[in-house]
N, CA, C and O of each residue as an XYZ file, in Angstrom:
812
protein
N     -25.129     11.247     11.639
C     -25.313      9.960     11.037
C     -25.450      9.884      9.429
O     -24.952      8.964      8.781
N     -26.070     10.790      8.940
C     -25.942     10.399      7.383
C     -24.537     10.710      6.900
O     -24.315     10.384      5.734
N     -23.505     11.302      7.602
C     -22.418     11.295      7.130
C     -21.370     10.208      7.426
O     -20.441      9.895      6.682
N     -21.624      9.754      8.467
C     -21.043      8.283      9.112
C     -21.556      7.451      8.182
O     -20.618      7.003      7.524
N     -23.134      6.806      7.613
C     -22.921      6.457      6.917
C     -23.015      6.319      5.570
O     -23.284      5.350      4.860
N     -22.708      7.627      5.302
C     -22.083      7.811      3.662
C     -20.535      7.305      4.229
O     -20.182      6.403      3.469
N     -19.711      7.491      5.046
C     -18.322      7.195      4.754
C     -18.006      5.470      4.977
O     -17.074      4.725      4.674
N     -19.325      5.305      5.676
C     -19.156      3.790      5.790
C     -19.634      3.155      4.415
O     -18.846      2.278      4.062
N     -20.702      3.338      3.527
C     -20.698      2.785      1.960
C     -19.486      2.870      1.692
O     -18.893      1.791      1.684
N     -18.723      4.035      1.403
C     -17.371      4.757      0.486
C     -16.279      3.464      0.892
O     -15.606      2.788      0.114
N     -16.356      3.387      2.309
C     -15.272      2.322      2.870
C     -15.684      0.800      2.161
O     -15.073      0.106      1.348
N     -16.703      0.656      2.694
C     -17.041     -0.868      2.137
C     -16.923     -1.286      0.476
O     -16.710     -2.409      0.020
N     -17.130     -0.023     -0.264
C     -16.967      0.136     -1.607
C     -15.600      0.060     -2.159
O     -15.315     -0.628     -3.140
N     -14.833      0.727     -1.554
C     -13.567      0.666     -1.705
C     -13.009     -1.032     -1.161
O     -12.352     -1.643     -2.004
N     -13.165     -1.465     -0.339
C     -12.796     -2.401      0.757
C     -13.164     -3.571     -0.052
O     -12.360     -4.503     -0.078
N     -14.515     -3.684     -0.872
C     -15.065     -4.787     -1.899
C     -14.080     -4.569     -3.450
O     -13.568     -5.535     -4.015
N     -14.001     -3.674     -3.770
C     -12.805     -3.286     -5.097
C     -11.863     -4.023     -4.659
O     -11.242     -4.621     -5.537
N     -11.529     -4.193     -3.570
C     -10.038     -4.064     -3.402
C     -10.081     -6.194     -3.164
O      -9.373     -6.993     -3.776
N     -10.860     -6.429     -2.388
C     -11.350     -7.690     -2.448
C     -11.140     -8.813     -3.997
O     -10.569     -9.849     -4.338
N     -11.814     -8.014     -4.403
C     -12.068     -8.327     -6.098
C     -10.811     -8.532     -6.844
O     -10.455     -9.544     -7.449
N     -10.038     -7.113     -6.665
C      -8.615     -7.045     -7.723
C      -7.815     -8.000     -7.148
O      -6.888     -8.428     -7.835
N      -8.026     -8.587     -5.629
C      -7.123     -9.722     -5.532
C      -7.017    -10.356     -4.556
O      -6.281    -10.551     -3.589
N      -8.523    -10.845     -5.310
C      -8.869    -12.474     -5.070
C      -8.014    -13.232     -5.085
O      -7.681    -13.832     -4.063
N      -7.232    -13.467     -6.641
C      -6.887    -14.908     -6.851
C      -5.782    -14.762     -5.607
O      -5.935    -15.757     -4.899
N      -4.662    -13.855     -5.031
C      -3.568    -13.743     -4.230
C      -4.385    -14.047     -2.576
O      -3.807    -14.745     -1.743
N      -5.419    -13.576     -2.359
C      -5.986    -13.758     -1.005
C      -6.296    -15.024     -0.946
O      -6.065    -15.629      0.100
N      -6.984    -15.804     -2.244
C      -7.637    -17.298     -2.429
C      -6.214    -18.013     -1.752
O      -6.300    -18.482     -0.618
N      -4.816    -18.078     -2.549
C      -3.758    -18.542     -2.173
C      -3.517    -18.337     -1.029
O      -3.738    -19.325     -0.329
N      -3.067    -17.274     -0.381
C      -2.808    -16.694      0.548
C      -3.911    -18.236      1.953
O      -3.699    -19.102      2.801
N      -4.628    -17.772      1.458
C      -5.545    -18.676      2.869
C      -5.544    -19.615      2.630
O      -5.935    -20.363      3.526
N      -5.145    -20.235      1.370
C      -5.071    -22.038      0.774
C      -4.108    -22.531      1.756
O      -4.342    -23.536      2.428
N      -2.794    -21.700      1.881
C      -1.807    -21.834      2.715
C      -1.660    -21.747      4.198
O      -0.783    -22.284      4.874
N      -2.578    -21.045      4.580
C      -2.916    -20.904      5.766
C      -3.513    -22.350      6.497
O      -3.126    -23.032      7.445
N      -4.532    -22.431      5.648
C      -5.331    -23.486      5.845
C      -4.404    -24.779      6.073
O      -4.336    -25.466      7.092
N      -3.603    -24.959      4.683
C      -2.836    -26.470      5.016
C      -2.171    -26.045      6.131
O      -2.501    -26.865      6.988
N      -1.342    -25.157      6.692
C      -0.312    -25.160      7.397
C      -1.162    -25.372      8.608
O      -0.988    -26.405      9.256
N      -1.755    -24.800      8.854
C      -2.889    -24.884     10.435
C      -3.514    -26.372     10.327
O      -4.023    -26.788     11.367
N      -3.540    -27.248      9.174
C      -4.630    -28.410      9.580
C      -3.737    -29.430      8.869
O      -2.713    -29.437      8.186
N      -4.789    -30.437      9.452
C      -4.169    -32.071      8.568
C      -4.864    -31.755      7.056
O      -5.634    -30.873      6.678
N      -4.244    -32.857      6.401
C      -4.173    -32.609      4.634
C      -5.719    -32.882      4.773
O      -6.453    -32.218      4.041
N      -6.429    -34.013      5.847
C      -8.195    -33.885      5.124
C      -8.766    -33.161      5.575
O      -9.681    -32.851      4.812
N      -8.806    -32.397      6.851
C      -9.144    -31.301      7.398
C      -8.964    -30.154      6.600
O      -9.898    -29.409      6.304
N      -7.821    -29.986      6.247
C      -7.630    -28.745      4.917
C      -8.200    -29.177      3.454
O      -8.494    -28.130      2.877
N      -8.373    -29.885      2.930
C      -9.378    -30.801      2.262
C     -10.619    -30.411      2.441
O     -11.156    -29.977      1.422
N     -11.454    -30.426      3.704
C     -12.479    -30.525      4.335
C     -13.396    -28.796      4.008
O     -14.476    -28.424      3.548
N     -11.895    -28.054      4.704
C     -12.370    -26.476      4.697
C     -12.061    -25.988      3.459
O     -12.731    -24.988      3.199
N     -11.226    -26.344      2.510
C     -11.516    -25.776      1.240
C     -12.978    -26.129      0.205
O     -13.434    -25.341     -0.624
N     -13.562    -27.586      0.535
C     -14.273    -27.648     -0.409
C     -15.513    -27.033      0.492
O     -16.514    -26.958     -0.220
N     -15.723    -26.637      1.639
C     -17.114    -25.788      2.650
C     -16.964    -24.439      1.942
O     -18.007    -23.839      1.681
N     -15.821    -23.904      1.608
C     -15.383    -22.217      1.535
C     -15.672    -22.772     -0.281
O     -16.698    -22.156     -0.570
N     -15.430    -23.254     -1.015
C     -16.010    -23.854     -2.341
C     -17.387    -23.622     -2.378
O     -17.770    -22.800     -3.210
N     -18.142    -24.113     -1.728
C     -19.113    -24.349     -1.699
C     -20.202    -23.339     -1.095
O     -21.401    -23.190     -1.334
N     -19.457    -22.808     -0.360
C     -19.898    -21.240      0.300
C     -20.141    -20.099     -0.883
O     -21.157    -19.438     -1.102
N     -19.107    -20.095     -1.439
C     -18.816    -19.177     -2.409
C     -19.803    -18.768     -3.769
O     -20.162    -17.745     -4.354
N     -20.035    -20.570     -3.896
C     -20.734    -20.939     -5.151
C     -22.001    -20.204     -4.822
O     -22.489    -19.263     -5.447
N     -22.480    -20.822     -3.676
C     -23.939    -20.872     -2.955
C     -24.294    -19.378     -3.311
O     -25.249    -19.017     -3.998
N     -23.166    -18.431     -2.604
C     -23.894    -16.624     -2.154
C     -23.901    -16.296     -3.107
O     -24.676    -15.380     -3.382
N     -22.857    -16.979     -4.369
C     -23.298    -15.972     -5.923
C     -24.112    -16.580     -6.614
O     -24.446    -15.744     -7.454
N     -24.733    -17.629     -6.842
C     -25.992    -18.185     -7.560
C     -27.156    -17.136     -6.572
O     -27.915    -16.254     -6.974
N     -26.937    -17.611     -5.278
C     -27.887    -16.590     -4.725
C     -28.379    -15.213     -4.746
O     -29.497    -14.731     -4.565
N     -26.578    -14.426     -5.175
C     -26.899    -13.109     -5.537
C     -27.355    -12.813     -7.147
O     -28.209    -12.116     -7.695
N     -26.423    -13.631     -7.530
C     -26.924    -13.526     -8.935
C     -28.407    -13.506     -9.341
O     -28.862    -12.646    -10.095
N     -29.103    -14.451     -8.829
C     -30.408    -14.925     -8.952
C     -31.688    -13.899     -8.392
O     -32.848    -13.707     -8.757
N     -30.815    -13.362     -7.310
C     -32.220    -12.416     -6.384
C     -32.117    -11.233     -7.303
O     -33.216    -10.785     -7.627
N     -30.852    -10.482     -7.909
C     -30.850     -9.675     -8.798
C     -31.557     -9.700    -10.046
O     -32.307     -8.794    -10.412
N     -31.231    -11.087    -10.911
C     -32.129    -10.995    -11.658
C     -33.700    -11.092    -11.985
O     -34.400    -10.610    -12.876
N     -33.942    -11.890    -10.926
C     -35.425    -11.553    -10.305
C     -36.100    -10.513    -10.229
O     -37.141    -10.237    -10.826
N     -35.454     -9.847     -9.409
C     -35.695     -8.216     -8.936
C     -35.518     -7.246     -9.950
O     -36.044     -6.139     -9.828
N     -34.679     -7.608    -11.161
C     -34.898     -6.699    -12.215
C     -36.121     -6.789    -13.197
O     -36.628     -5.739    -13.592
N     -36.549     -7.840    -13.553
C     -37.506     -8.915    -13.829
C     -38.880     -8.529    -13.538
O     -39.750     -8.134    -14.314
N     -38.926     -8.757    -11.976
C     -40.334     -8.047    -11.266
C     -40.394     -6.811    -11.380
O     -41.544     -6.384    -11.484
N     -39.218     -5.719    -11.410
C     -39.750     -4.310    -11.429
C     -39.946     -3.871    -12.638
O     -40.592     -2.840    -12.825
N     -39.292     -4.754    -13.884
C     -39.823     -4.132    -15.088
C     -41.276     -4.586    -15.566
O     -42.077     -3.774    -16.029
N     -41.625     -6.268    -15.384
C     -43.012     -5.922    -14.967
C     -43.613     -5.028    -14.327
O     -43.884     -4.165    -15.162
N     -43.856     -4.825    -13.683
C     -44.305     -3.748    -12.826
C     -44.555     -2.445    -13.280
O     -45.657     -1.897    -13.299
N     -43.212     -1.856    -13.737
C     -43.367     -1.168    -14.788
C     -43.842     -0.980    -15.642
O     -44.555      0.020    -15.723
N     -43.677     -1.901    -16.774
C     -44.571     -1.785    -17.738
C     -45.943     -2.165    -17.525
O     -46.681     -1.963    -18.490
N     -46.558     -2.758    -16.310
C     -48.618     -3.207    -16.060
C     -48.751     -1.840    -15.290
O     -49.908     -1.441    -15.422
N     -47.914     -0.884    -14.455
C     -48.528      0.457    -14.391
C     -48.644      1.188    -15.549
O     -49.813      1.480    -15.805
N     -47.573      1.704    -16.575
C     -47.868      2.106    -17.723
C     -48.899      1.460    -18.287
O     -49.802      2.291    -18.179
N     -49.382      0.462    -18.852
C     -50.621     -0.001    -19.244
C     -51.617      0.256    -18.734
O     -52.555      0.631    -19.438
N     -51.741      0.158    -17.510
C     -53.279      0.601    -16.297
C     -53.029      1.983    -16.182
O     -54.116      2.527    -15.986
N     -52.060      2.866    -16.212
C     -52.025      4.060    -16.519
C     -52.006      4.356    -14.611
O     -52.955      4.840    -13.995
N     -50.997      4.022    -14.139
C     -51.211      4.155    -12.512
C     -50.297      5.176    -12.454
O     -49.648      5.534    -13.437
N     -50.194      5.726    -11.231
C     -49.771      7.094    -11.025
C     -47.837      6.678    -10.453
O     -47.740      5.681     -9.738
N     -46.982      7.164    -10.670
C     -45.498      7.122     -9.978
C     -45.281      6.001    -10.269
O     -45.061      5.244     -9.323
N     -45.247      5.381    -11.777
C     -44.853      4.148    -11.828
C     -43.637      3.520    -12.173
O     -43.519      2.295    -12.204
N     -42.489      4.522    -12.501
C     -41.318      4.463    -12.304
C     -40.560      4.252    -10.588
O     -39.832      3.354    -10.165
N     -41.103      5.483     -9.908
C     -40.373      5.456     -8.643
C     -41.247      3.701     -7.577
O     -40.771      2.995     -6.689
N     -42.111      3.677     -8.037
C     -42.960      2.668     -7.157
C     -42.129      1.138     -7.514
O     -41.743      0.246     -6.758
N     -42.049      1.306     -9.159
C     -41.233      0.022     -9.812
C     -39.783     -0.107     -9.513
O     -39.337     -1.250     -9.409
N     -38.908      1.006     -9.345
C     -37.798      0.752     -8.473
C     -38.042      0.561     -7.389
O     -37.043     -0.054     -7.014
N     -38.709      0.650     -6.529
C     -38.893      0.245     -5.012
C     -39.357     -1.054     -4.975
O     -38.982     -1.716     -4.007
N     -40.145     -1.637     -5.858
C     -40.498     -2.863     -5.877
C     -39.553     -3.617     -5.975
O     -39.263     -4.276     -4.977
N     -38.708     -3.786     -7.279
C     -37.485     -4.421     -7.501
C     -36.628     -4.539     -6.483
O     -36.128     -5.618     -6.165
N     -36.342     -3.176     -5.758
C     -35.434     -3.115     -4.734
C     -35.539     -3.643     -3.481
O     -34.607     -3.721     -2.680
N     -36.818     -4.058     -3.272
C     -37.544     -4.705     -1.854
C     -37.545     -6.399     -2.158
O     -37.339     -7.239     -1.283
N     -37.794     -6.671     -3.451
C     -37.909     -7.911     -4.164
C     -36.792     -8.944     -3.608
O     -36.964    -10.115     -3.270
N     -35.281     -7.979     -3.610
C     -34.172     -8.803     -3.504
C     -34.212     -9.118     -1.888
O     -33.213     -9.665     -1.421
N     -35.214     -8.833     -1.080
C     -35.212     -9.751      0.355
C     -36.185    -11.230      0.179
O     -37.356    -11.035     -0.145
N     -35.978    -11.905      0.272
C     -36.971    -13.329     -0.121
C     -38.145    -13.194      0.451
O     -38.159    -12.751      1.599
N     -38.953    -13.416      0.030
C     -40.870    -13.836     -0.001
C     -41.259    -12.600      0.506
O     -42.127    -11.975     -0.103
N     -40.575    -11.970      1.898
C     -41.547    -10.690      2.280
C     -41.479     -9.383      1.551
O     -42.374     -8.538      1.546
N     -40.058     -9.285      0.792
C     -39.701     -8.411      0.463
C     -40.623     -6.839     -0.261
O     -40.801     -5.676      0.101
N     -41.117     -7.965     -1.803
C     -42.093     -7.630     -2.753
C     -43.186     -6.951     -1.948
O     -43.328     -5.783     -2.310
N     -44.084     -7.353     -0.874
C     -44.624     -7.420     -0.244
C     -44.595     -5.519      0.528
O     -45.409     -4.612      0.703
N     -43.494     -5.707      0.710
C     -43.204     -4.331      1.043
C     -43.169     -3.013      0.212
O     -43.199     -1.799      0.414
N     -43.105     -3.707     -0.612
C     -42.682     -2.554     -1.577
C     -43.898     -1.933     -2.351
O     -43.927     -0.904     -3.026
N     -45.028     -2.955     -2.036
C     -46.272     -3.181     -3.050
C     -47.024     -2.290     -1.521
O     -47.778     -1.353     -1.781
N     -46.881     -2.487     -0.667
C     -47.523     -1.411      0.564
C     -47.124     -0.140      0.473
O     -48.017      0.700      0.373
N     -45.817      0.282      0.483
C     -45.339      1.578     -0.082
C     -46.325      2.342     -1.086
O     -46.948      3.390     -0.921
N     -46.258      1.410     -2.262
C     -46.977      1.653     -3.438
C     -48.027      2.355     -3.265
O     -48.324      3.504     -3.594
N     -48.800      1.170     -2.459
C     -50.509      1.421     -3.039
C     -50.490      2.361     -1.889
O     -51.600      2.875     -1.748
N     -49.739      2.710     -1.140
C     -49.754      3.939     -0.221
C     -50.020      5.103     -0.780
O     -51.038      5.780     -0.636
N     -48.623      5.436     -1.738
C     -48.166      6.280     -2.835
C     -49.638      7.023     -3.512
O     -50.121      8.149     -3.392
N     -50.073      5.747     -4.294
C     -51.124      5.970     -5.049
C     -52.637      5.918     -4.247
O     -53.618      6.134     -4.958
N     -52.816      5.697     -3.088
C     -54.004      6.133     -2.298
C     -54.374      7.564     -2.254
O     -55.481      8.086     -2.386
N     -53.166      8.107     -2.031
C     -52.939      9.746     -2.182
C     -53.520     10.644     -3.164
O     -54.022     11.768     -3.140
N     -53.276      9.752     -4.040
C     -54.043     10.301     -5.347
C     -55.278      9.974     -5.721
O     -56.295     10.634     -5.933
N     -54.940      8.527     -5.776
C     -56.737      7.740     -6.075
C     -56.875      6.403     -5.392
O     -56.198      5.443     -5.761
N     -57.684      6.330     -4.465
C     -58.021      5.058     -3.676
C     -58.481      3.932     -4.613
O     -58.183      2.746     -4.468
N     -59.460      4.589     -5.866
C     -59.914      3.240     -6.616
C     -58.450      2.887     -7.459
O     -58.271      1.816     -8.040
N     -57.740      3.676     -7.423
C     -56.649      2.951     -8.631
C     -55.326      2.296     -7.639
O     -54.279      1.713     -7.920
N     -55.882      2.662     -6.544
C     -54.564      1.802     -5.192
C     -55.262      0.578     -5.127
O     -54.638     -0.478     -5.233
N     -56.627      0.599     -4.947
C     -57.117     -0.950     -5.359
C     -56.649     -2.015     -6.645
O     -56.535     -3.237     -6.730
N     -56.495     -1.148     -7.356
C     -56.211     -1.484     -9.367
C     -55.053     -1.883     -9.127
O     -54.634     -2.680     -9.967
N     -54.193     -1.579     -8.096
C     -52.445     -1.690     -8.122
C     -52.418     -2.825     -7.805
O     -52.071     -3.774     -8.507
N     -52.983     -2.844     -6.109
C     -53.006     -4.052     -5.081
C     -53.490     -5.377     -6.140
O     -52.833     -6.410     -6.263
N     -54.673     -5.108     -6.796
C     -54.977     -6.200     -8.079
C     -54.031     -6.933     -8.874
O     -54.005     -8.139     -9.117
N     -53.409     -6.194     -9.167
C     -52.443     -5.897    -10.212
C     -51.247     -6.848     -9.474
O     -50.827     -7.946     -9.839
N     -50.904     -6.133     -8.455
C     -49.783     -7.028     -8.216
C     -49.497     -8.480     -7.415
O     -48.498     -9.092     -7.038
N     -51.190     -8.709     -7.366
C     -51.160     -9.956     -6.436
C     -51.157    -10.869     -7.650
O     -50.557    -11.939     -7.562
N     -51.975    -10.430     -9.134
C     -51.196    -11.406     -9.901
C     -50.267    -11.583    -10.782
O     -50.163    -12.568    -11.512
N     -49.154    -10.108    -10.733
C     -47.895    -10.045    -10.506
C     -47.073    -11.318    -10.172
O     -46.402    -12.114    -10.828
N     -47.507    -11.124     -8.530
C     -46.597    -12.186     -7.592
C     -47.002    -13.379     -8.086
O     -46.113    -14.171     -8.398
N     -48.421    -13.776     -8.268
C     -48.289    -15.374     -8.641
C     -47.732    -15.402     -9.816
O     -47.451    -16.562    -10.117
N     -47.422    -14.579    -10.687
C     -46.960    -15.321    -11.949
C     -45.566    -15.306    -11.517
O     -45.082    -16.433    -11.617
N     -44.627    -14.307    -11.007
C     -43.464    -13.993    -10.584
C     -42.860    -15.267     -9.695
O     -41.726    -15.743     -9.750
N     -44.008    -15.674     -8.839
C     -43.566    -16.709     -7.681
C     -44.002    -18.111     -8.346
O     -43.499    -19.218     -8.148
N     -45.075    -17.761     -9.191
C     -44.594    -19.731     -9.447
C     -44.031    -19.964    -11.034
O     -43.566    -21.076    -11.281
N     -44.058    -18.988    -12.074
C     -43.238    -19.164    -13.287
C     -41.563    -18.744    -13.255
O     -40.531    -19.390    -13.435
N     -41.841    -17.438    -12.957
C     -40.376    -16.641    -13.061
C     -39.198    -17.135    -12.039
O     -38.166    -17.679    -12.432
N     -39.506    -16.864    -10.660
C     -38.254    -17.212     -9.460
C     -37.971    -18.787     -9.610
O     -36.771    -19.059     -9.645
N     -38.717    -19.703     -9.689
C     -38.272    -21.085    -10.054
C     -37.002    -20.868    -11.007
O     -35.822    -20.963    -10.669
N     -37.479    -20.574    -12.200
C     -36.901    -20.853    -13.216
C     -35.460    -19.644    -13.185
O     -34.428    -19.797    -13.838
N     -35.759    -18.463    -12.243
C     -34.399    -17.557    -12.363
C     -33.403    -18.317    -10.948
O     -32.213    -18.627    -11.000
N     -34.233    -18.448     -9.906
C     -33.434    -18.612     -8.901
C     -33.362    -20.174     -8.720
O     -32.314    -20.816     -8.649
N     -34.827    -20.763     -8.647
C     -34.695    -22.063     -8.975
C     -33.976    -22.963     -7.603
O     -33.903    -22.497     -6.466
N     -33.580    -24.067     -7.931
C     -32.808    -24.860     -7.045
C     -31.276    -24.254     -7.063
O     -30.452    -25.057     -6.625
N     -30.836    -23.205     -7.413
C     -29.383    -22.445     -7.353
C     -28.585    -22.671     -5.759
O     -27.463    -23.132     -5.551
N     -29.637    -22.154     -4.728
C     -29.153    -22.467     -3.269
C     -29.274    -23.680     -3.216
O     -28.187    -24.208     -2.980
N     -30.224    -24.503     -3.343
C     -30.816    -26.128     -3.344
C     -31.113    -25.926     -1.404
O     -30.515    -26.451     -0.464
N     -32.051    -25.138     -1.422
C     -32.931    -25.209     -0.349
C     -33.840    -25.411     -0.528
O     -34.251    -24.784     -1.504
N     -34.973    -26.410      0.181
C     -36.413    -26.458      0.212
C     -37.184    -24.943      0.460
O     -36.428    -24.058      0.861
N     -38.400    -24.625      0.289
C     -39.167    -23.539      0.476
C     -39.272    -23.220      2.008
O     -39.341    -22.104      2.523
N     -39.268    -24.713      2.757
C     -39.808    -24.511      4.368
C     -38.553    -23.662      4.691
O     -38.705    -22.559      5.216
N     -37.073    -24.230      4.336
C     -36.012    -23.822      5.083
C     -35.665    -22.167      4.442
O     -35.082    -21.271      5.052
N     -36.057    -22.130      3.464
C     -36.027    -20.447      2.915
C     -36.927    -19.175      3.857
O     -36.549    -18.060      4.214
N     -38.149    -19.834      4.048
C     -39.352    -19.124      5.129
C     -38.789    -18.891      6.355
O     -38.719    -17.783      6.886
N     -38.295    -20.160      6.914
C     -37.728    -20.359      8.431
C     -36.068    -19.476      8.212
O     -35.669    -18.558      8.928
N     -35.458    -19.979      7.230
C     -33.969    -18.417      7.392
C     -34.596    -17.102      7.038
O     -34.417    -16.166      7.818
N     -35.091    -16.976      6.287
C     -35.867    -15.385      6.390
C     -36.559    -14.811      7.793
O     -36.443    -13.696      8.301
N     -37.169    -15.739      8.147
C     -37.737    -15.078      9.467
C     -36.691    -14.968     10.560
O     -36.479    -13.908     11.148
N     -36.158    -15.900     10.769
C     -34.975    -16.280     11.955
C     -34.126    -15.123     11.571
O     -33.903    -14.395     12.538
N     -33.524    -14.684     10.340
C     -32.394    -13.890      9.944
C     -32.518    -12.351     10.099
O     -31.654    -11.493     10.281
N     -34.405    -12.243      9.919
C     -34.600    -11.103      9.958
C     -35.131    -10.555     11.209
O     -35.153     -9.330     11.324
N     -35.657    -11.455     12.368
C     -35.591    -11.276     13.673
C     -34.605    -11.088     14.535
O     -34.692    -10.251     15.433
N     -33.422    -11.949     14.331
C     -31.945    -11.448     14.505
C     -31.089    -10.860     14.056
O     -30.165    -10.683     14.850
N     -30.892    -10.251     12.631
C     -30.282     -9.118     12.327
C     -30.218     -8.265     11.164
O     -29.293     -7.856     10.461
N     -32.314     -8.015     11.171
C     -32.665     -7.424     10.461
C     -32.676     -7.626      9.389
O     -32.792     -8.805      9.055
N     -32.512     -6.112      7.862
C     -32.496     -6.614      6.824
C     -31.114     -7.706      6.045
O     -31.119     -8.626      5.228
N     -30.220     -7.098      6.708
C     -28.961     -7.761      6.301
C     -29.157     -9.568      6.699
O     -28.859    -10.628      6.149
N     -29.738     -9.200      7.797
C     -30.205    -11.193      8.355
C     -30.841    -11.647      7.328
O     -30.277    -12.565      6.733
N     -31.965    -11.252      6.881
C     -33.097    -11.391      5.603
C     -32.394    -12.113      4.415
O     -32.544    -13.241      3.946
N     -31.334    -10.768      3.994
C     -30.567    -10.968      2.635
C     -29.609    -12.347      3.048
O     -29.984    -13.349      2.438
N     -28.457    -12.573      3.962
C     -27.889    -13.311      4.153
C     -27.940    -14.497      4.290
O     -27.136    -15.342      3.898
N     -29.388    -14.692      5.152
C     -29.764    -16.392      5.859
C     -30.019    -17.063      5.023
O     -29.581    -18.213      5.057
N     -30.759    -16.668      4.023
C     -31.260    -17.910      2.787
C     -29.680    -18.679      2.477
O     -29.496    -19.695      3.148
N     -28.789    -18.363      1.731
C     -27.554    -18.668      1.511
C     -26.606    -19.373      2.373
O     -25.756    -20.195      2.031
N     -26.945    -18.814      3.849
C     -25.975    -19.267      5.179
C     -26.443    -20.395      4.867
O     -25.766    -21.235      4.274
N     -27.979    -20.624      5.309
C     -28.677    -21.550      5.633
C     -28.717    -22.612      4.720
O     -28.604    -23.733      5.216
N     -28.877    -22.515      3.278
C     -27.997    -23.596      2.261
C     -26.822    -24.335      2.288
O     -26.788    -25.513      1.932
N     -25.463    -23.467      2.851
C     -24.648    -24.152      2.895
C     -25.072    -24.630      4.117
O     -25.557    -25.648      3.623
N     -25.381    -24.803      5.698
C     -25.620    -25.622      6.529
C     -26.158    -26.531      6.071
O     -25.441    -27.523      5.939
N     -27.582    -26.656      5.627
C     -28.626    -27.409      4.751
C     -27.527    -28.728      3.678
O     -27.652    -29.952      3.712
N     -26.824    -28.156      3.082
C     -25.741    -28.939      2.727
C     -24.787    -29.958      3.305
O     -24.537    -31.113      2.960
N     -24.314    -29.178      4.311
C     -23.379    -29.813      5.307
C     -23.870    -31.260      5.926
O     -23.311    -32.357      5.947
N     -25.143    -30.811      6.420
C     -25.940    -31.402      7.150
C     -26.376    -32.559      6.514
O     -26.583    -33.600      7.139
N     -26.570    -32.418      4.988
C     -27.334    -33.889      4.024
C     -26.139    -34.270      3.885
O     -26.151    -35.499      3.953
N     -25.150    -33.909      3.733
C     -24.048    -34.526      3.664
C     -23.888    -35.224      4.788
O     -23.895    -36.448      4.653
N     -23.736    -34.763      5.930
C     -23.018    -35.674      6.841
C     -23.856    -37.027      7.171
O     -23.430    -38.123      7.535
N     -25.355    -36.538      6.894
C     -26.553    -37.590      7.377
C     -26.177    -38.729      6.413
O     -26.160    -39.877      6.857
N     -25.861    -38.483      5.073
C     -25.989    -39.270      3.788
C     -24.566    -39.964      4.037
O     -24.681    -41.166      3.800
N     -23.364    -39.654      4.401
C     -22.174    -40.149      4.953
C     -22.677    -41.223      6.028
O     -22.516    -42.395      5.688
N     -23.133    -41.044      6.996
C     -23.090    -42.191      7.808
C     -24.183    -43.071      7.542
O     -24.105    -44.227      7.955
N     -25.292    -42.651      6.848
C     -26.259    -43.974      6.297
C     -25.513    -44.710      5.429
O     -25.722    -45.923      5.441
N     -24.707    -44.288      4.690
C     -23.545    -45.087      3.562
C     -22.588    -46.110      4.629
O     -22.267    -47.277      4.408
N     -22.317    -45.436      5.605
C     -21.233    -46.496      6.758
C     -22.088    -47.305      7.374
O     -21.714    -48.361      7.883
N     -23.463    -46.848      7.394
C     -24.136    -47.928      8.097
C     -24.937    -49.065      7.359
O     -25.787    -49.852      7.776
N     -24.144    -48.805      5.618
C     -25.333    -49.836      5.008
C     -26.533    -49.604      4.852
O     -27.329    -50.452      4.449
N     -26.799    -48.555      5.115
C     -28.383    -48.088      4.666
C     -28.728    -47.249      3.596
O     -27.910    -46.328      3.594
N     -29.718    -47.085      2.482
C     -30.379    -46.442      1.650
C     -30.099    -45.138      1.976
O     -30.086    -44.961      3.194
N     -29.823    -43.964      1.177
C     -30.146    -42.405      1.784
C     -30.926    -41.817      0.948
O     -31.307    -40.667      1.164
């Protein structure tokens, strides 16, 4: 299983690098295929949806990575100040799990608190208290400014997307559900606004 996982990771990395190197050529070929198969109206719509999907996923990934690095760094500095054990390992774990929207950071803090509990129960309680305060700071100040409305999805739909995606496809579903739901939300909003405009109603 480990060998298979390593092989799959190497193949995925090689495939990703190939796609990045050839993205202009592949984009041009995809546009030609779409224009050949569909009418001009549908080809234009498909191209717009693909462009919006690319922009949404890029904004989401960039925002999540930046936010995870900031959270991991703040966690590391705070643990050093309060002299909590395993500062480096736990901070990396918290930053990595923070890539999962909403629930990720709590997974990291749960594992981190368990590790510290093996050393000192009092320090484990201090760590949980410190992280609750840090999470409030991150959720109310950092996350809205870093990720903000980049994906254009209200908070309730982010929660719904993460929950449904996680139940259906596990960790990958949690990571991909938010930008995918954002694309569907934008398309639905555009469709509703267009119908209201045709009826002469205010959107």
